[in-house]
mmCIF file of N, CA and C and ligand atoms in Angstrom:
data_model
loop_
_atom_site.group_PDB
_atom_site.id
_atom_site.type_symbol
_atom_site.label_atom_id
_atom_site.label_comp_id
_atom_site.label_asym_id
_atom_site.label_seq_id
_atom_site.Cartn_x
_atom_site.Cartn_y
_atom_site.Cartn_z
ATOM 1 N N ALA A 1 71.328 98.026 55.406
ATOM 2 C CA ALA A 1 70.956 97.591 54.058
ATOM 3 C C ALA A 1 70.561 96.146 54.049
ATOM 4 N N SER A 2 69.495 95.257 53.371
ATOM 5 C CA SER A 2 69.705 93.598 52.872
ATOM 6 C C SER A 2 70.702 93.663 52.596
ATOM 7 N N GLU A 3 71.240 94.379 51.541
ATOM 8 C CA GLU A 3 72.116 93.529 51.170
ATOM 9 C C GLU A 3 74.014 94.180 51.891
ATOM 10 N N ASN A 4 73.802 94.873 52.340
ATOM 11 C CA ASN A 4 74.556 95.299 53.361
ATOM 12 C C ASN A 4 75.234 94.222 54.083
ATOM 13 N N ALA A 5 73.895 93.366 54.657
ATOM 14 C CA ALA A 5 73.359 92.174 56.011
ATOM 15 C C ALA A 5 74.136 90.641 54.590
ATOM 16 N N CYS A 6 73.692 91.155 53.530
ATOM 17 C CA CYS A 6 73.934 89.917 52.819
ATOM 18 C C CYS A 6 75.855 90.200 52.915
ATOM 19 N N ARG A 7 76.323 91.452 52.502
ATOM 20 C CA ARG A 7 77.994 91.416 52.545
ATOM 21 C C ARG A 7 78.464 90.854 54.105
ATOM 22 N N ILE A 8 77.442 91.199 55.036
ATOM 23 C CA ILE A 8 78.761 91.030 56.117
ATOM 24 C C ILE A 8 78.392 89.176 55.971
ATOM 25 N N ALA A 9 77.085 88.210 55.785
ATOM 26 C CA ALA A 9 76.777 87.093 55.537
ATOM 27 C C ALA A 9 77.726 86.615 55.009
ATOM 28 N N LEU A 10 78.414 86.753 52.970
ATOM 29 C CA LEU A 10 79.518 86.255 53.096
ATOM 30 C C LEU A 10 80.774 86.965 53.533
ATOM 31 N N GLY A 11 80.701 87.525 54.265
ATOM 32 C CA GLY A 11 81.789 87.731 54.870
ATOM 33 C C GLY A 11 82.681 89.250 54.021
ATOM 34 N N GLN A 12 81.961 90.243 53.338
ATOM 35 C CA GLN A 12 82.331 91.146 52.297
ATOM 36 C C GLN A 12 82.837 92.169 52.890
ATOM 37 N N ALA A 13 82.049 92.013 54.389
ATOM 38 C CA ALA A 13 82.233 93.445 54.641
ATOM 39 C C ALA A 13 83.122 94.179 55.089
ATOM 40 N N ASN A 14 83.645 94.921 55.190
ATOM 41 C CA ASN A 14 84.430 95.800 55.563
ATOM 42 C C ASN A 14 86.121 95.937 54.925
ATOM 43 N N GLN A 15 85.742 95.845 53.938
ATOM 44 C CA GLN A 15 86.287 96.131 53.221
ATOM 45 C C GLN A 15 87.545 97.002 53.211
ATOM 46 N N VAL A 16 88.807 97.589 53.337
ATOM 47 C CA VAL A 16 89.438 98.585 52.753
ATOM 48 C C VAL A 16 90.324 98.507 51.900
ATOM 49 N N GLN A 17 90.595 99.257 50.809
ATOM 50 C CA GLN A 17 92.015 99.905 50.300
ATOM 51 C C GLN A 17 92.796 100.311 50.797
ATOM 52 N N PRO A 18 94.453 99.562 51.158
ATOM 53 C CA PRO A 18 95.708 100.474 51.592
ATOM 54 C C PRO A 18 95.823 101.566 50.552
ATOM 55 N N LYS A 19 96.110 102.845 50.838
ATOM 56 C CA LYS A 19 97.033 104.084 49.442
ATOM 57 C C LYS A 19 97.994 103.629 49.355
ATOM 58 N N LEU A 20 98.459 103.662 48.394
ATOM 59 C CA LEU A 20 100.251 102.952 48.185
ATOM 60 C C LEU A 20 101.214 103.373 48.809
ATOM 61 N N PRO A 21 101.666 104.260 49.934
ATOM 62 C CA PRO A 21 102.750 103.610 51.291
ATOM 63 C C PRO A 21 103.033 103.171 51.081
ATOM 64 N N LEU A 22 101.082 102.640 52.318
ATOM 65 C CA LEU A 22 100.635 101.748 53.349
ATOM 66 C C LEU A 22 100.623 100.341 52.196
ATOM 67 N N LEU A 23 100.314 99.974 51.233
ATOM 68 C CA LEU A 23 100.177 98.806 50.757
ATOM 69 C C LEU A 23 100.849 98.285 49.907
ATOM 70 N N LYS A 24 102.533 99.116 50.072
ATOM 71 C CA LYS A 24 103.924 98.275 50.368
ATOM 72 C C LYS A 24 104.834 98.281 51.040
ATOM 73 N N ILE A 25 103.875 98.888 52.430
ATOM 74 C CA ILE A 25 104.876 98.155 53.718
ATOM 75 C C ILE A 25 103.221 96.934 54.184
ATOM 76 N N LEU A 26 102.305 96.901 53.831
ATOM 77 C CA LEU A 26 101.435 95.479 53.752
ATOM 78 C C LEU A 26 102.324 93.920 52.843
ATOM 79 N N GLN A 27 102.934 94.818 51.783
ATOM 80 C CA GLN A 27 103.338 94.028 51.085
ATOM 81 C C GLN A 27 104.904 93.483 52.020
ATOM 82 N N ALA A 28 105.341 93.666 51.743
ATOM 83 C CA ALA A 28 106.829 94.189 52.144
ATOM 84 C C ALA A 28 106.347 92.704 53.707
ATOM 85 N N ALA A 29 105.939 93.216 54.394
ATOM 86 C CA ALA A 29 105.551 91.419 55.479
ATOM 87 C C ALA A 29 104.057 90.199 55.051
ATOM 88 N N GLY A 30 104.174 90.600 53.476
ATOM 89 C CA GLY A 30 103.670 89.399 52.302
ATOM 90 C C GLY A 30 102.952 89.222 52.358
ATOM 91 N N ALA A 31 101.876 90.628 52.151
ATOM 92 C CA ALA A 31 100.332 90.806 51.999
ATOM 93 C C ALA A 31 100.103 90.787 50.137
ATOM 94 N N HIS A 32 99.370 90.272 49.949
ATOM 95 C CA HIS A 32 98.948 90.170 48.483
ATOM 96 C C HIS A 32 98.135 90.943 48.168
ATOM 97 N N GLY A 33 97.233 91.202 47.142
ATOM 98 C CA GLY A 33 96.238 91.929 46.854
ATOM 99 C C GLY A 33 96.418 93.438 46.657
ATOM 100 N N GLU A 34 95.070 93.960 46.533
ATOM 101 C CA GLU A 34 95.032 95.857 46.818
ATOM 102 C C GLU A 34 93.717 95.726 48.460
ATOM 103 N N ILE A 35 92.928 95.184 47.660
ATOM 104 C CA ILE A 35 91.729 95.215 49.116
ATOM 105 C C ILE A 35 91.669 94.035 50.429
ATOM 106 N N PHE A 36 91.910 94.336 51.660
ATOM 107 C CA PHE A 36 92.311 94.048 52.992
ATOM 108 C C PHE A 36 91.254 93.721 54.133
ATOM 109 N N THR A 37 91.031 93.458 54.655
ATOM 110 C CA THR A 37 90.385 93.371 56.373
ATOM 111 C C THR A 37 90.638 94.170 56.541
ATOM 112 N N LEU A 38 90.056 95.093 58.043
ATOM 113 C CA LEU A 38 91.166 95.864 59.012
ATOM 114 C C LEU A 38 91.664 94.980 59.835
ATOM 115 N N LYS A 39 91.073 93.982 59.848
ATOM 116 C CA LYS A 39 91.264 92.691 60.385
ATOM 117 C C LYS A 39 93.216 92.357 60.276
ATOM 118 N N GLU A 40 93.057 92.797 58.795
ATOM 119 C CA GLU A 40 93.904 91.172 58.318
ATOM 120 C C GLU A 40 95.350 92.888 58.504
ATOM 121 N N VAL A 41 94.786 93.833 57.933
ATOM 122 C CA VAL A 41 95.958 95.330 57.596
ATOM 123 C C VAL A 41 96.706 95.162 58.756
ATOM 124 N N MET A 42 96.091 94.993 59.900
ATOM 125 C CA MET A 42 97.179 95.232 61.285
ATOM 126 C C MET A 42 97.820 94.100 61.630
ATOM 127 N N HIS A 43 96.850 92.858 61.314
ATOM 128 C CA HIS A 43 98.352 90.977 60.984
ATOM 129 C C HIS A 43 99.502 91.809 60.539
ATOM 130 N N TYR A 44 99.093 92.283 59.182
ATOM 131 C CA TYR A 44 100.906 92.616 58.980
ATOM 132 C C TYR A 44 100.980 93.607 58.753
ATOM 133 N N LEU A 45 100.715 93.983 59.591
ATOM 134 C CA LEU A 45 101.616 95.959 60.309
ATOM 135 C C LEU A 45 102.216 95.295 61.131
ATOM 136 N N GLY A 46 101.854 94.381 62.082
ATOM 137 C CA GLY A 46 102.241 93.773 63.012
ATOM 138 C C GLY A 46 103.758 93.064 62.688
ATOM 139 N N GLN A 47 103.036 91.939 61.677
ATOM 140 C CA GLN A 47 104.671 91.766 61.101
ATOM 141 C C GLN A 47 105.587 91.712 60.744
ATOM 142 N N TYR A 48 104.762 93.600 59.683
ATOM 143 C CA TYR A 48 105.971 93.736 59.431
ATOM 144 C C TYR A 48 106.847 94.526 60.390
ATOM 145 N N ILE A 49 106.617 95.211 61.917
ATOM 146 C CA ILE A 49 107.875 95.602 62.813
ATOM 147 C C ILE A 49 108.201 94.222 63.351
ATOM 148 N N MET A 50 107.695 92.855 62.971
ATOM 149 C CA MET A 50 108.178 91.944 63.839
ATOM 150 C C MET A 50 109.527 91.683 62.704
ATOM 151 N N VAL A 51 109.325 91.483 61.335
ATOM 152 C CA VAL A 51 110.177 90.663 60.194
ATOM 153 C C VAL A 51 111.572 91.862 60.303
ATOM 154 N N ARG A 52 110.973 93.493 60.342
ATOM 155 C CA ARG A 52 112.101 94.785 60.762
ATOM 156 C C ARG A 52 112.302 94.715 61.578
ATOM 157 N N GLN A 53 111.978 94.230 62.952
ATOM 158 C CA GLN A 53 113.057 94.534 63.849
ATOM 159 C C GLN A 53 112.586 95.475 64.799
ATOM 160 N N LEU A 54 111.367 96.371 64.429
ATOM 161 C CA LEU A 54 110.993 97.667 64.536
ATOM 162 C C LEU A 54 110.822 97.776 66.216
ATOM 163 N N TYR A 55 110.322 96.308 66.443
ATOM 164 C CA TYR A 55 109.963 96.486 68.427
ATOM 165 C C TYR A 55 110.597 96.503 69.564
ATOM 166 N N ASP A 56 111.039 96.637 70.428
ATOM 167 C CA ASP A 56 113.014 96.080 71.207
ATOM 168 C C ASP A 56 112.027 95.673 72.014
ATOM 169 N N LYS A 57 113.216 95.152 71.614
ATOM 170 C CA LYS A 57 113.461 93.486 72.518
ATOM 171 C C LYS A 57 113.219 93.254 73.574
ATOM 172 N N ARG A 58 113.774 94.758 74.960
ATOM 173 C CA ARG A 58 113.599 94.288 76.470
ATOM 174 C C ARG A 58 111.886 94.363 76.085
ATOM 175 N N GLN A 59 111.766 95.759 75.958
ATOM 176 C CA GLN A 59 110.793 96.441 76.146
ATOM 177 C C GLN A 59 110.030 96.360 75.053
ATOM 178 N N GLN A 60 109.153 95.000 75.083
ATOM 179 C CA GLN A 60 108.661 94.530 73.817
ATOM 180 C C GLN A 60 107.618 95.261 73.469
ATOM 181 N N HIS A 61 106.590 95.884 73.740
ATOM 182 C CA HIS A 61 105.824 97.047 74.049
ATOM 183 C C HIS A 61 105.757 98.934 73.156
ATOM 184 N N MET A 62 107.769 98.327 72.831
ATOM 185 C CA MET A 62 107.429 99.818 72.808
ATOM 186 C C MET A 62 108.405 99.628 70.957
ATOM 187 N N VAL A 63 107.617 100.342 69.542
ATOM 188 C CA VAL A 63 108.054 100.546 68.877
ATOM 189 C C VAL A 63 109.039 101.209 68.216
ATOM 190 N N TYR A 64 110.013 101.202 67.266
ATOM 191 C CA TYR A 64 110.953 102.604 67.155
ATOM 192 C C TYR A 64 111.022 102.743 65.660
ATOM 193 N N CYS A 65 110.275 103.339 64.734
ATOM 194 C CA CYS A 65 109.596 103.606 64.002
ATOM 195 C C CYS A 65 111.020 104.224 63.137
ATOM 196 N N GLY A 66 111.385 105.152 63.730
ATOM 197 C CA GLY A 66 111.864 106.360 63.166
ATOM 198 C C GLY A 66 113.032 106.030 61.614
ATOM 199 N N GLY A 67 113.116 106.603 60.948
ATOM 200 C CA GLY A 67 114.148 106.098 59.693
ATOM 201 C C GLY A 67 113.086 104.782 59.067
ATOM 202 N N ASP A 68 111.922 104.219 59.089
ATOM 203 C CA ASP A 68 111.070 103.599 58.651
ATOM 204 C C ASP A 68 110.517 104.277 57.533
ATOM 205 N N GLN A 69 110.497 103.698 56.717
ATOM 206 C CA GLN A 69 108.432 104.330 56.235
ATOM 207 C C GLN A 69 107.083 104.712 56.746
ATOM 208 N N LEU A 70 107.253 102.691 58.175
ATOM 209 C CA LEU A 70 106.108 103.072 58.630
ATOM 210 C C LEU A 70 106.258 104.481 59.602
ATOM 211 N N GLY A 71 107.027 105.073 60.085
ATOM 212 C CA GLY A 71 107.708 105.749 60.697
ATOM 213 C C GLY A 71 106.937 107.222 59.973
ATOM 214 N N GLU A 72 107.182 107.238 58.522
ATOM 215 C CA GLU A 72 107.078 108.021 57.501
ATOM 216 C C GLU A 72 105.720 108.812 57.687
ATOM 217 N N LEU A 73 104.997 107.215 57.306
ATOM 218 C CA LEU A 73 103.013 107.306 57.452
ATOM 219 C C LEU A 73 102.935 107.367 58.750
ATOM 220 N N LEU A 74 103.755 107.527 60.759
ATOM 221 C CA LEU A 74 103.246 107.509 60.921
ATOM 222 C C LEU A 74 102.974 108.942 61.285
ATOM 223 N N GLY A 75 104.144 109.587 61.261
ATOM 224 C CA GLY A 75 104.863 110.853 61.531
ATOM 225 C C GLY A 75 105.364 110.624 62.699
ATOM 226 N N LEU A 76 105.924 109.318 63.162
ATOM 227 C CA LEU A 76 106.431 108.839 64.677
ATOM 228 C C LEU A 76 108.100 109.105 64.534
ATOM 229 N N GLU A 77 108.536 108.692 65.539
ATOM 230 C CA GLU A 77 110.339 108.064 66.012
ATOM 231 C C GLU A 77 109.571 107.079 66.613
ATOM 232 N N SER A 78 108.887 106.539 67.642
ATOM 233 C CA SER A 78 108.485 105.931 68.169
ATOM 234 C C SER A 78 106.961 105.884 68.940
ATOM 235 N N PHE A 79 106.449 104.453 69.261
ATOM 236 C CA PHE A 79 104.589 104.146 69.313
ATOM 237 C C PHE A 79 105.245 103.123 70.470
ATOM 238 N N SER A 80 104.217 103.239 71.569
ATOM 239 C CA SER A 80 103.818 101.919 72.665
ATOM 240 C C SER A 80 102.674 101.658 71.916
ATOM 241 N N VAL A 81 102.880 100.147 71.558
ATOM 242 C CA VAL A 81 101.398 99.743 71.114
ATOM 243 C C VAL A 81 100.720 99.786 72.916
ATOM 244 N N LYS A 82 100.747 99.959 73.453
ATOM 245 C CA LYS A 82 99.466 100.088 74.315
ATOM 246 C C LYS A 82 99.113 101.351 74.062
ATOM 247 N N ASP A 83 99.775 102.097 72.931
ATOM 248 C CA ASP A 83 98.332 103.286 72.519
ATOM 249 C C ASP A 83 97.895 103.192 71.525
ATOM 250 N N PRO A 84 97.068 102.807 70.843
ATOM 251 C CA PRO A 84 97.122 102.580 69.293
ATOM 252 C C PRO A 84 95.973 103.998 68.263
ATOM 253 N N SER A 85 95.645 104.862 69.225
ATOM 254 C CA SER A 85 95.397 106.313 68.490
ATOM 255 C C SER A 85 96.379 106.634 67.249
ATOM 256 N N PRO A 86 98.403 106.637 67.450
ATOM 257 C CA PRO A 86 98.578 107.499 66.410
ATOM 258 C C PRO A 86 98.259 106.369 65.195
ATOM 259 N N VAL A 87 97.859 104.673 65.026
ATOM 260 C CA VAL A 87 97.660 104.278 63.910
ATOM 261 C C VAL A 87 96.500 104.240 63.390
ATOM 262 N N TYR A 88 95.506 104.197 64.450
ATOM 263 C CA TYR A 88 93.962 104.120 63.486
ATOM 264 C C TYR A 88 94.133 105.426 63.013
ATOM 265 N N ASP A 89 94.963 106.493 63.571
ATOM 266 C CA ASP A 89 94.651 108.213 62.798
ATOM 267 C C ASP A 89 95.829 108.356 61.384
ATOM 268 N N MET A 90 95.960 108.094 61.305
ATOM 269 C CA MET A 90 97.586 106.874 60.120
ATOM 270 C C MET A 90 96.450 106.061 59.514
ATOM 271 N N LEU A 91 95.750 105.358 59.739
ATOM 272 C CA LEU A 91 94.862 104.549 59.070
ATOM 273 C C LEU A 91 93.764 105.215 58.524
ATOM 274 N N LYS A 92 93.480 106.124 59.212
ATOM 275 C CA LYS A 92 92.506 107.346 59.034
ATOM 276 C C LYS A 92 92.312 107.804 57.506
ATOM 277 N N ARG A 93 93.890 108.028 57.474
ATOM 278 C CA ARG A 93 94.847 108.421 56.198
ATOM 279 C C ARG A 93 94.819 108.419 55.469
ATOM 280 N N ASN A 94 95.060 106.858 55.606
ATOM 281 C CA ASN A 94 95.887 106.531 54.417
ATOM 282 C C ASN A 94 94.963 104.978 53.815
ATOM 283 N N LEU A 95 93.649 105.121 54.472
ATOM 284 C CA LEU A 95 93.000 103.709 54.026
ATOM 285 C C LEU A 95 91.640 104.035 53.460
ATOM 286 N N THR A 96 91.158 104.002 52.210
ATOM 287 C CA THR A 96 89.762 103.908 51.376
ATOM 288 C C THR A 96 89.249 102.966 51.873
ATOM 289 N N SER A 97 87.877 103.175 52.454
ATOM 290 C CA SER A 97 86.534 102.049 52.303
ATOM 291 C C SER A 97 86.138 101.839 50.746
ATOM 292 N N VAL A 98 85.489 99.965 50.995
ATOM 293 C CA VAL A 98 85.645 99.891 49.189
ATOM 294 C C VAL A 98 84.509 99.187 50.017
ATOM 295 N N THR A 99 83.211 99.534 49.038
ATOM 296 C CA THR A 99 81.646 98.709 48.524
ATOM 297 C C THR A 99 82.282 97.763 47.440
ATOM 298 N N ILE A 100 82.122 96.763 47.649
ATOM 299 C CA ILE A 100 81.677 95.746 46.849
ATOM 300 C C ILE A 100 80.310 95.617 45.780
HETATM 301 C C1 HUE B 1 97.279 93.414 70.271
HETATM 302 C C2 HUE B 1 97.993 93.715 69.147
HETATM 303 C C3 HUE B 1 97.589 95.388 68.948
HETATM 304 C C4 HUE B 1 97.021 95.507 67.016
HETATM 305 C C5 HUE B 1 96.999 96.631 66.595
HETATM 306 C C6 HUE B 1 97.874 98.011 67.146
HETATM 307 CL CL1 HUE B 1 97.530 99.315 66.544
HETATM 308 C C7 HUE B 1 98.445 98.243 68.452
HETATM 309 C C8 HUE B 1 98.875 96.640 69.634
HETATM 310 N N1 HUE B 1 99.966 93.981 69.405
HETATM 311 C C9 HUE B 1 100.608 93.626 70.142
HETATM 312 N N2 HUE B 1 101.925 93.665 69.642
HETATM 313 C C10 HUE B 1 102.267 93.738 68.783
HETATM 314 C C11 HUE B 1 102.833 93.602 68.120
HETATM 315 C C12 HUE B 1 104.304 94.355 69.688
HETATM 316 C C13 HUE B 1 105.592 94.324 69.011
HETATM 317 C C14 HUE B 1 105.920 93.652 67.604
HETATM 318 C C15 HUE B 1 104.853 93.357 66.831
HETATM 319 C C16 HUE B 1 103.487 93.522 66.762
HETATM 320 C C17 HUE B 1 100.366 93.768 68.336
HETATM 321 C C18 HUE B 1 99.961 94.275 67.073
HETATM 322 C C19 HUE B 1 99.563 93.358 66.075
HETATM 323 C C20 HUE B 1 99.049 92.750 66.211
HETATM 324 O O1 HUE B 1 98.897 91.726 65.311
HETATM 325 N N3 HUE B 1 99.368 91.330 67.335
HETATM 326 C C21 HUE B 1 99.293 89.812 67.069
HETATM 327 C C22 HUE B 1 99.317 89.630 68.206
HETATM 328 N N4 HUE B 1 100.774 89.836 69.011
HETATM 329 C C23 HUE B 1 101.085 90.175 69.981
HETATM 330 C C24 HUE B 1 102.617 90.488 69.899
HETATM 331 N N5 HUE B 1 103.686 89.825 69.114
HETATM 332 C C25 HUE B 1 105.474 89.587 69.478
HETATM 333 C C26 HUE B 1 105.437 90.680 70.562
HETATM 334 C C27 HUE B 1 106.862 91.515 70.743
HETATM 335 C C28 HUE B 1 108.151 89.838 70.339
HETATM 336 C C29 HUE B 1 106.967 89.167 69.313
HETATM 337 C C30 HUE B 1 106.204 88.306 69.934
HETATM 338 C C31 HUE B 1 103.233 89.763 67.838
HETATM 339 C C32 HUE B 1 101.854 88.795 67.474
HETATM 340 N N6 HUE B 1 99.622 94.378 64.759
HETATM 341 C C33 HUE B 1 100.497 95.628 64.736
HETATM 342 C C34 HUE B 1 100.032 96.803 64.135
HETATM 343 C C35 HUE B 1 100.619 97.826 64.558
HETATM 344 CL CL2 HUE B 1 101.030 99.078 64.031
HETATM 345 C C36 HUE B 1 100.870 97.566 66.212
HETATM 346 C C37 HUE B 1 100.959 97.029 66.749
HETATM 347 C C38 HUE B 1 100.742 95.402 66.633
#
């Protein structure tokens, strides 16, 4: 609809609201507020992995998140950044889309 075109023009499109457990992870990575774009969510999750040093220093595509809140959300001990599907599945469960 034209109103969505307007939102896209204003850059307000595709806003998402993380559920509380995911929001806490994003805030631990420096995020502020409660509504984000998907790009911002991915950025803060990447920052979280780096700050918490969850990636393997030698095999840097491997993330070992068992024992961390991120692993709780993903339901995984580890994953490779080369296969984003578990992350997208987790985001489907933990993001609600927001229409302003
Ligand atoms: C393509 C992208 C990606 C993005 C989403 C997905 Cl579901 C998979 C993959 N990506 C590629 N490597 C990473 C990565 C690897 C190790 C540690 C941190 C991030 C990422 C991730 C980013 C990110 O925002 N990436 C910016 C550039 N990255 C390059 C890697 N850089 C680090 C690599 C390890 C050594 C230090 C630099 C950080 C900046 N956000 C993510 C969030 C999660 Cl849940 C998982 C992975 C990432």
